[in-house]
PDB file of C-alpha atoms in Angstrom:
ATOM      1  CA  GLU N 220     -68.690 -59.761 -10.264  1.00 65.00           C
ATOM      2  CA  ALA N 221     -65.312 -60.029 -10.531  1.00 80.00           C
ATOM      3  CA  GLY N 222     -62.837 -58.227  -7.766  1.00 93.00           C
ATOM      4  CA  VAL N 223     -59.752 -56.173  -8.279  1.00 96.00           C
ATOM      5  CA  VAL N 224     -57.384 -58.619  -9.900  1.00 96.00           C
ATOM      6  CA  GLN N 225     -53.679 -58.291  -9.796  1.00 97.00           C
ATOM      7  CA  SER N 226     -50.926 -60.036 -11.362  1.00 97.00           C
ATOM      8  CA  PRO N 227     -48.308 -61.952 -10.779  1.00 97.00           C
ATOM      9  CA  ARG N 228     -49.275 -63.091  -7.206  1.00 96.00           C
ATOM     10  CA  TYR N 229     -45.469 -63.596  -6.550  1.00 97.00           C
ATOM     11  CA  LYS N 230     -42.731 -62.622  -7.970  1.00 97.00           C
ATOM     12  CA  ILE N 231     -38.857 -63.290  -6.970  1.00 98.00           C
ATOM     13  CA  ILE N 232     -35.896 -61.233  -8.562  1.00 97.00           C
ATOM     14  CA  GLU N 233     -32.463 -60.120  -8.201  1.00 97.00           C
ATOM     15  CA  LYS N 234     -31.590 -56.655  -6.734  1.00 96.00           C
ATOM     16  CA  LYS N 235     -31.213 -54.142  -9.598  1.00 96.00           C
ATOM     17  CA  GLN N 236     -33.399 -56.150 -11.770  1.00 97.00           C
ATOM     18  CA  PRO N 237     -36.753 -54.038 -12.963  1.00 97.00           C
ATOM     19  CA  VAL N 238     -40.590 -55.637 -12.316  1.00 98.00           C
ATOM     20  CA  ALA N 239     -43.405 -54.588 -13.144  1.00 98.00           C
ATOM     21  CA  PHE N 240     -47.212 -55.254 -11.402  1.00 97.00           C
ATOM     22  CA  TRP N 241     -50.575 -55.041 -13.234  1.00 97.00           C
ATOM     23  CA  CYS N 242     -53.703 -54.236 -11.743  1.00 97.00           C
ATOM     24  CA  ASN N 243     -57.197 -54.274 -13.216  1.00 97.00           C
ATOM     25  CA  PRO N 244     -59.777 -52.719 -11.264  1.00 96.00           C
ATOM     26  CA  ILE N 245     -63.394 -53.569 -10.745  1.00 95.00           C
ATOM     27  CA  SER N 246     -65.387 -52.471 -13.678  1.00 93.00           C
ATOM     28  CA  GLY N 247     -66.713 -48.833 -13.417  1.00 92.00           C
ATOM     29  CA  HIS N 248     -64.130 -48.092 -10.363  1.00 94.00           C
ATOM     30  CA  ASN N 249     -62.726 -44.574 -11.579  1.00 94.00           C
ATOM     31  CA  THR N 250     -60.411 -44.633  -8.510  1.00 95.00           C
ATOM     32  CA  LEU N 251     -57.525 -46.656  -8.565  1.00 96.00           C
ATOM     33  CA  TYR N 252     -54.659 -46.958  -5.570  1.00 96.00           C
ATOM     34  CA  TRP N 253     -51.697 -48.811  -5.224  1.00 97.00           C
ATOM     35  CA  TYR N 254     -50.413 -49.326  -1.630  1.00 97.00           C
ATOM     36  CA  LEU N 255     -47.245 -51.006  -0.251  1.00 97.00           C
ATOM     37  CA  GLN N 256     -47.590 -53.307   2.899  1.00 97.00           C
ATOM     38  CA  ASN N 257     -44.561 -54.476   4.561  1.00 94.00           C
ATOM     39  CA  LEU N 258     -44.381 -57.632   7.028  1.00 89.00           C
ATOM     40  CA  GLY N 259     -46.845 -56.657  10.012  1.00 84.00           C
ATOM     41  CA  GLN N 260     -47.497 -53.199   8.725  1.00 90.00           C
ATOM     42  CA  GLY N 261     -50.726 -51.617   7.737  1.00 93.00           C
ATOM     43  CA  PRO N 262     -50.826 -50.595   4.101  1.00 95.00           C
ATOM     44  CA  GLU N 263     -49.089 -47.383   2.738  1.00 94.00           C
ATOM     45  CA  LEU N 264     -50.639 -45.275  -0.087  1.00 93.00           C
ATOM     46  CA  LEU N 265     -48.142 -45.022  -2.994  1.00 96.00           C
ATOM     47  CA  ILE N 266     -50.306 -43.274  -5.799  1.00 95.00           C
ATOM     48  CA  ARG N 267     -53.607 -42.673  -6.263  1.00 94.00           C
ATOM     49  CA  TYR N 268     -55.351 -42.193  -9.765  1.00 95.00           C
ATOM     50  CA  GLU N 269     -58.953 -40.682 -10.551  1.00 93.00           C
ATOM     51  CA  ASN N 270     -59.424 -41.794 -13.852  1.00 93.00           C
ATOM     52  CA  GLU N 271     -55.998 -41.385 -15.805  1.00 92.00           C
ATOM     53  CA  GLU N 272     -54.509 -38.838 -13.574  1.00 93.00           C
ATOM     54  CA  ALA N 273     -52.382 -39.272 -10.612  1.00 93.00           C
ATOM     55  CA  VAL N 274     -53.839 -37.069  -7.964  1.00 91.00           C
ATOM     56  CA  ASP N 275     -52.165 -38.066  -5.124  1.00 90.00           C
ATOM     57  CA  ASP N 276     -48.469 -39.658  -5.654  1.00 92.00           C
ATOM     58  CA  SER N 277     -46.535 -38.070  -2.813  1.00 88.00           C
ATOM     59  CA  GLN N 278     -45.486 -41.029  -1.316  1.00 90.00           C
ATOM     60  CA  LEU N 279     -44.420 -42.353  -4.603  1.00 94.00           C
ATOM     61  CA  PRO N 280     -40.373 -42.649  -4.616  1.00 93.00           C
ATOM     62  CA  LYS N 281     -39.935 -41.301  -8.191  1.00 92.00           C
ATOM     63  CA  ASP N 282     -36.325 -41.848  -8.220  1.00 95.00           C
ATOM     64  CA  ARG N 283     -37.148 -45.710  -8.852  1.00 96.00           C
ATOM     65  CA  PHE N 284     -40.806 -46.395  -8.640  1.00 97.00           C
ATOM     66  CA  SER N 285     -43.526 -45.452 -11.679  1.00 97.00           C
ATOM     67  CA  ALA N 286     -46.919 -45.779 -12.568  1.00 97.00           C
ATOM     68  CA  GLU N 287     -49.329 -45.597 -15.364  1.00 96.00           C
ATOM     69  CA  ARG N 288     -52.788 -45.737 -15.933  1.00 95.00           C
ATOM     70  CA  LEU N 289     -53.135 -45.023 -19.459  1.00 83.00           C
ATOM     71  CA  LYS N 290     -56.991 -45.523 -20.279  1.00 87.00           C
ATOM     72  CA  GLY N 291     -58.068 -44.824 -16.992  1.00 85.00           C
ATOM     73  CA  VAL N 292     -58.568 -48.619 -16.928  1.00 92.00           C
ATOM     74  CA  ASP N 293     -55.785 -51.042 -15.981  1.00 96.00           C
ATOM     75  CA  SER N 294     -52.739 -49.634 -14.136  1.00 97.00           C
ATOM     76  CA  THR N 295     -49.091 -50.961 -13.858  1.00 97.00           C
ATOM     77  CA  LEU N 296     -46.295 -50.316 -11.137  1.00 98.00           C
ATOM     78  CA  LYS N 297     -42.859 -50.506 -12.090  1.00 98.00           C
ATOM     79  CA  ILE N 298     -39.851 -50.615  -9.947  1.00 97.00           C
ATOM     80  CA  GLN N 299     -36.404 -50.007 -11.658  1.00 97.00           C
ATOM     81  CA  PRO N 300     -33.863 -51.012 -10.450  1.00 96.00           C
ATOM     82  CA  ALA N 301     -35.347 -52.883  -7.407  1.00 97.00           C
ATOM     83  CA  GLU N 302     -33.596 -52.840  -4.058  1.00 96.00           C
ATOM     84  CA  LEU N 303     -33.454 -55.336  -1.058  1.00 96.00           C
ATOM     85  CA  GLY N 304     -35.624 -53.031   0.682  1.00 95.00           C
ATOM     86  CA  ASP N 305     -38.444 -53.012  -1.875  1.00 97.00           C
ATOM     87  CA  SER N 306     -39.315 -56.651  -0.945  1.00 97.00           C
ATOM     88  CA  ALA N 307     -43.042 -56.245   0.426  1.00 97.00           C
ATOM     89  CA  VAL N 308     -46.843 -56.872  -0.550  1.00 97.00           C
ATOM     90  CA  TYR N 309     -47.752 -54.454  -3.128  1.00 98.00           C
ATOM     91  CA  LEU N 310     -51.657 -53.827  -2.931  1.00 98.00           C
ATOM     92  CA  CYS N 311     -53.900 -52.535  -5.706  1.00 98.00           C
ATOM     93  CA  ALA N 312     -57.427 -51.025  -4.839  1.00 97.00           C
ATOM     94  CA  SER N 313     -60.069 -49.187  -6.544  1.00 96.00           C
ATOM     95  CA  SER N 314     -63.455 -47.536  -5.583  1.00 93.00           C
ATOM     96  CA  PHE N 315     -66.111 -45.746  -6.961  1.00 91.00           C
ATOM     97  CA  GLY N 316     -65.165 -41.913  -6.254  1.00 85.00           C
ATOM     98  CA  PHE N 317     -64.558 -41.952  -2.099  1.00 79.00           C
ATOM     99  CA  ASP N 318     -66.727 -44.925  -1.575  1.00 82.00           C
ATOM    100  CA  THR N 319     -65.520 -48.182  -0.422  1.00 88.00           C
ATOM    101  CA  GLN N 320     -62.423 -49.549  -1.412  1.00 92.00           C
ATOM    102  CA  TYR N 321     -62.199 -52.780  -2.530  1.00 94.00           C
ATOM    103  CA  PHE N 322     -58.029 -54.272  -2.288  1.00 96.00           C
ATOM    104  CA  GLY N 323     -56.907 -56.927  -4.461  1.00 96.00           C
ATOM    105  CA  PRO N 324     -55.278 -60.152  -3.405  1.00 96.00           C
ATOM    106  CA  GLY N 325     -51.832 -58.105  -3.562  1.00 97.00           C
ATOM    107  CA  THR N 326     -48.710 -59.076  -5.393  1.00 97.00           C
ATOM    108  CA  ARG N 327     -45.972 -60.502  -3.070  1.00 97.00           C
ATOM    109  CA  LEU N 328     -42.420 -58.979  -4.266  1.00 98.00           C
ATOM    110  CA  THR N 329     -38.943 -60.868  -2.802  1.00 97.00           C
ATOM    111  CA  VAL N 330     -35.715 -59.118  -4.138  1.00 97.00           C
ATOM    112  CA  LEU N 331     -32.732 -61.254  -3.573  1.00 96.00           C
TER     113      LEU N 331
ATOM    114  CA  THR E 290     -48.258 -35.913  10.135  1.00 71.00           C
ATOM    115  CA  GLN E 291     -51.692 -37.857  10.717  1.00 75.00           C
ATOM    116  CA  LEU E 292     -51.050 -41.307  12.389  1.00 88.00           C
ATOM    117  CA  LEU E 293     -53.306 -44.030  13.825  1.00 93.00           C
ATOM    118  CA  GLU E 294     -52.018 -45.777  16.627  1.00 96.00           C
ATOM    119  CA  GLN E 295     -53.270 -49.460  17.049  1.00 97.00           C
ATOM    120  CA  SER E 296     -52.971 -51.711  20.337  1.00 96.00           C
ATOM    121  CA  PRO E 297     -52.375 -54.212  21.449  1.00 97.00           C
ATOM    122  CA  GLN E 298     -50.190 -55.010  18.254  1.00 95.00           C
ATOM    123  CA  PHE E 299     -50.588 -58.703  19.105  1.00 96.00           C
ATOM    124  CA  LEU E 300     -53.693 -60.612  20.627  1.00 97.00           C
ATOM    125  CA  SER E 301     -53.970 -64.311  21.140  1.00 97.00           C
ATOM    126  CA  ILE E 302     -57.108 -65.409  23.302  1.00 96.00           C
ATOM    127  CA  GLN E 303     -59.048 -68.903  23.148  1.00 97.00           C
ATOM    128  CA  GLU E 304     -62.376 -69.068  21.642  1.00 97.00           C
ATOM    129  CA  GLY E 305     -65.288 -67.796  23.084  1.00 97.00           C
ATOM    130  CA  GLU E 306     -63.526 -65.185  25.262  1.00 97.00           C
ATOM    131  CA  ASN E 307     -64.489 -61.487  24.774  1.00 97.00           C
ATOM    132  CA  LEU E 308     -61.846 -58.864  23.478  1.00 97.00           C
ATOM    133  CA  THR E 309     -61.390 -55.094  22.479  1.00 98.00           C
ATOM    134  CA  VAL E 310     -58.990 -53.864  20.050  1.00 98.00           C
ATOM    135  CA  TYR E 311     -57.965 -50.116  20.028  1.00 97.00           C
ATOM    136  CA  CYS E 312     -57.364 -47.292  17.243  1.00 97.00           C
ATOM    137  CA  ASN E 313     -56.136 -43.841  18.667  1.00 95.00           C
ATOM    138  CA  SER E 314     -54.782 -40.746  16.943  1.00 93.00           C
ATOM    139  CA  SER E 315     -53.923 -36.919  18.042  1.00 90.00           C
ATOM    140  CA  SER E 316     -55.809 -35.943  15.082  1.00 90.00           C
ATOM    141  CA  VAL E 317     -59.395 -35.807  13.858  1.00 90.00           C
ATOM    142  CA  PHE E 318     -60.831 -38.189  11.444  1.00 90.00           C
ATOM    143  CA  SER E 319     -63.822 -37.151   9.138  1.00 88.00           C
ATOM    144  CA  SER E 320     -64.437 -40.976   9.164  1.00 89.00           C
ATOM    145  CA  LEU E 321     -62.634 -44.397  10.303  1.00 92.00           C
ATOM    146  CA  GLN E 322     -63.015 -47.900   8.730  1.00 94.00           C
ATOM    147  CA  TRP E 323     -61.934 -50.998  10.248  1.00 97.00           C
ATOM    148  CA  TYR E 324     -60.681 -53.859   7.896  1.00 96.00           C
ATOM    149  CA  ARG E 325     -59.844 -57.288   8.320  1.00 97.00           C
ATOM    150  CA  GLN E 326     -57.031 -59.065   6.217  1.00 96.00           C
ATOM    151  CA  GLU E 327     -56.395 -62.519   6.270  1.00 93.00           C
ATOM    152  CA  PRO E 328     -52.738 -63.998   4.995  1.00 89.00           C
ATOM    153  CA  GLY E 329     -52.723 -63.774   1.419  1.00 89.00           C
ATOM    154  CA  GLU E 330     -55.412 -61.641   0.842  1.00 93.00           C
ATOM    155  CA  GLY E 331     -56.076 -57.921   0.724  1.00 95.00           C
ATOM    156  CA  PRO E 332     -57.621 -56.074   3.557  1.00 95.00           C
ATOM    157  CA  VAL E 333     -61.646 -56.502   3.319  1.00 95.00           C
ATOM    158  CA  LEU E 334     -63.868 -53.415   4.653  1.00 94.00           C
ATOM    159  CA  LEU E 335     -65.829 -54.205   7.920  1.00 96.00           C
ATOM    160  CA  VAL E 336     -67.677 -51.107   8.467  1.00 95.00           C
ATOM    161  CA  THR E 337     -67.143 -47.168   8.389  1.00 93.00           C
ATOM    162  CA  VAL E 338     -68.015 -44.861  11.118  1.00 93.00           C
ATOM    163  CA  VAL E 339     -68.247 -41.245  10.429  1.00 91.00           C
ATOM    164  CA  THR E 340     -70.481 -39.213  13.505  1.00 92.00           C
ATOM    165  CA  GLY E 341     -68.306 -38.676  16.873  1.00 93.00           C
ATOM    166  CA  GLY E 342     -70.150 -41.393  19.254  1.00 94.00           C
ATOM    167  CA  GLU E 343     -71.416 -43.613  16.705  1.00 95.00           C
ATOM    168  CA  VAL E 344     -71.988 -47.480  17.656  1.00 97.00           C
ATOM    169  CA  LYS E 345     -72.355 -50.153  15.101  1.00 97.00           C
ATOM    170  CA  LYS E 346     -72.981 -53.533  15.288  1.00 97.00           C
ATOM    171  CA  LEU E 347     -71.922 -56.205  12.940  1.00 95.00           C
ATOM    172  CA  LYS E 348     -73.170 -59.374  14.489  1.00 95.00           C
ATOM    173  CA  ARG E 349     -70.433 -60.078  17.388  1.00 97.00           C
ATOM    174  CA  LEU E 350     -68.521 -57.028  16.463  1.00 97.00           C
ATOM    175  CA  THR E 351     -69.400 -53.895  18.225  1.00 98.00           C
ATOM    176  CA  PHE E 352     -67.395 -50.756  16.605  1.00 97.00           C
ATOM    177  CA  GLN E 353     -67.331 -47.342  18.398  1.00 97.00           C
ATOM    178  CA  PHE E 354     -66.108 -44.217  17.169  1.00 96.00           C
ATOM    179  CA  GLY E 355     -65.142 -41.554  20.142  1.00 94.00           C
ATOM    180  CA  ASP E 356     -67.008 -38.439  20.780  1.00 94.00           C
ATOM    181  CA  ALA E 357     -64.090 -36.448  19.283  1.00 93.00           C
ATOM    182  CA  ARG E 358     -63.349 -38.456  16.086  1.00 92.00           C
ATOM    183  CA  LYS E 359     -59.791 -39.358  17.175  1.00 93.00           C
ATOM    184  CA  ASP E 360     -60.060 -42.995  18.181  1.00 94.00           C
ATOM    185  CA  SER E 361     -62.272 -46.001  17.728  1.00 96.00           C
ATOM    186  CA  SER E 362     -62.523 -49.181  19.739  1.00 97.00           C
ATOM    187  CA  LEU E 363     -63.801 -52.957  18.085  1.00 98.00           C
ATOM    188  CA  HIS E 364     -65.283 -55.347  20.509  1.00 98.00           C
ATOM    189  CA  ILE E 365     -65.747 -58.858  19.769  1.00 97.00           C
ATOM    190  CA  THR E 366     -67.963 -61.050  21.995  1.00 97.00           C
ATOM    191  CA  ALA E 367     -67.258 -64.352  22.234  1.00 97.00           C
ATOM    192  CA  ALA E 368     -64.331 -64.621  19.602  1.00 97.00           C
ATOM    193  CA  GLN E 369     -64.290 -67.556  17.378  1.00 97.00           C
ATOM    194  CA  THR E 370     -61.488 -69.099  15.590  1.00 96.00           C
ATOM    195  CA  GLY E 371     -62.668 -68.011  12.349  1.00 95.00           C
ATOM    196  CA  ASP E 372     -62.003 -64.062  13.799  1.00 96.00           C
ATOM    197  CA  THR E 373     -58.361 -64.755  13.228  1.00 96.00           C
ATOM    198  CA  GLY E 374     -56.592 -62.245  11.195  1.00 95.00           C
ATOM    199  CA  LEU E 375     -55.057 -58.754  10.890  1.00 96.00           C
ATOM    200  CA  TYR E 376     -57.562 -55.891  11.889  1.00 97.00           C
ATOM    201  CA  LEU E 377     -56.679 -52.639  10.351  1.00 97.00           C
ATOM    202  CA  CYS E 378     -58.232 -49.048  11.180  1.00 96.00           C
ATOM    203  CA  ALA E 379     -57.827 -46.582   8.481  1.00 94.00           C
ATOM    204  CA  GLY E 380     -58.822 -42.903   9.009  1.00 91.00           C
ATOM    205  CA  GLU E 381     -59.952 -40.295   6.185  1.00 84.00           C
ATOM    206  CA  GLY E 382     -57.878 -37.273   7.000  1.00 76.00           C
ATOM    207  CA  ARG E 383     -56.658 -33.971   5.676  1.00 74.00           C
ATOM    208  CA  ASP E 384     -57.100 -34.017   1.712  1.00 74.00           C
ATOM    209  CA  ASP E 385     -59.209 -37.306   1.753  1.00 74.00           C
ATOM    210  CA  LYS E 386     -56.087 -38.981   2.439  1.00 79.00           C
ATOM    211  CA  ILE E 387     -56.890 -42.699   4.108  1.00 84.00           C
ATOM    212  CA  ILE E 388     -53.924 -43.564   6.429  1.00 90.00           C
ATOM    213  CA  PHE E 389     -53.887 -47.341   7.737  1.00 94.00           C
ATOM    214  CA  GLY E 390     -52.621 -48.270  11.645  1.00 95.00           C
ATOM    215  CA  LYS E 391     -50.145 -50.534  11.704  1.00 95.00           C
ATOM    216  CA  GLY E 392     -53.142 -53.399  12.663  1.00 96.00           C
ATOM    217  CA  THR E 393     -53.716 -55.625  15.320  1.00 97.00           C
ATOM    218  CA  ARG E 394     -52.986 -59.154  14.800  1.00 96.00           C
ATOM    219  CA  LEU E 395     -55.541 -61.418  16.080  1.00 97.00           C
ATOM    220  CA  HIS E 396     -55.351 -65.222  17.037  1.00 96.00           C
ATOM    221  CA  ILE E 397     -58.226 -67.242  18.487  1.00 97.00           C
ATOM    222  CA  LEU E 398     -57.007 -70.468  19.976  1.00 96.00           C
ATOM    223  CA  PRO E 399     -59.507 -73.486  20.036  1.00 94.00           C
TER     224      PRO E 399
END
């Protein structure tokens, strides 16, 4: 069974540019999470979806970050415009309800 | 705000030694999870503990949940180089929110 797929794996952009990350969860998993992980830190939840509904986006900086999960499967996380402090690893995870979360390998973003 | 503090932040020991890492909070969690993360990969779940005082064993790893469900420990017996990684604890707190600690970076020397 395929795990959580994320792309791209690495992205380097200049500040003020837009960037988007894509996540394909494990088939059948209705819950999808986006996390941000800074170097040497634990993951921090940005947004949690149950199917296509964002049920917890309290930690998402809405002035520059947006996310969507239109058909309740794939999801996209966007940053516009990116800032130097956005450099981090962006992790996607999925689960069936509140069961075990399975994480993707993450997208490492570097903002120059 | 519910927080999980992990200690130590870094630990480097020789292969074959035993070690314990800790995850502490002033808040009660309904369950607590331990993950291991290797460079360039996402965290992988090792265990979930849900009952105060619970002890779970996974080969050479022993996980304990505190009686008050505010803290947990991970003990590794006879550490191997393959145990090297970032060990994260995560608690399920209020509103089913999962909160991660900052992790313990473990390095096992051959």
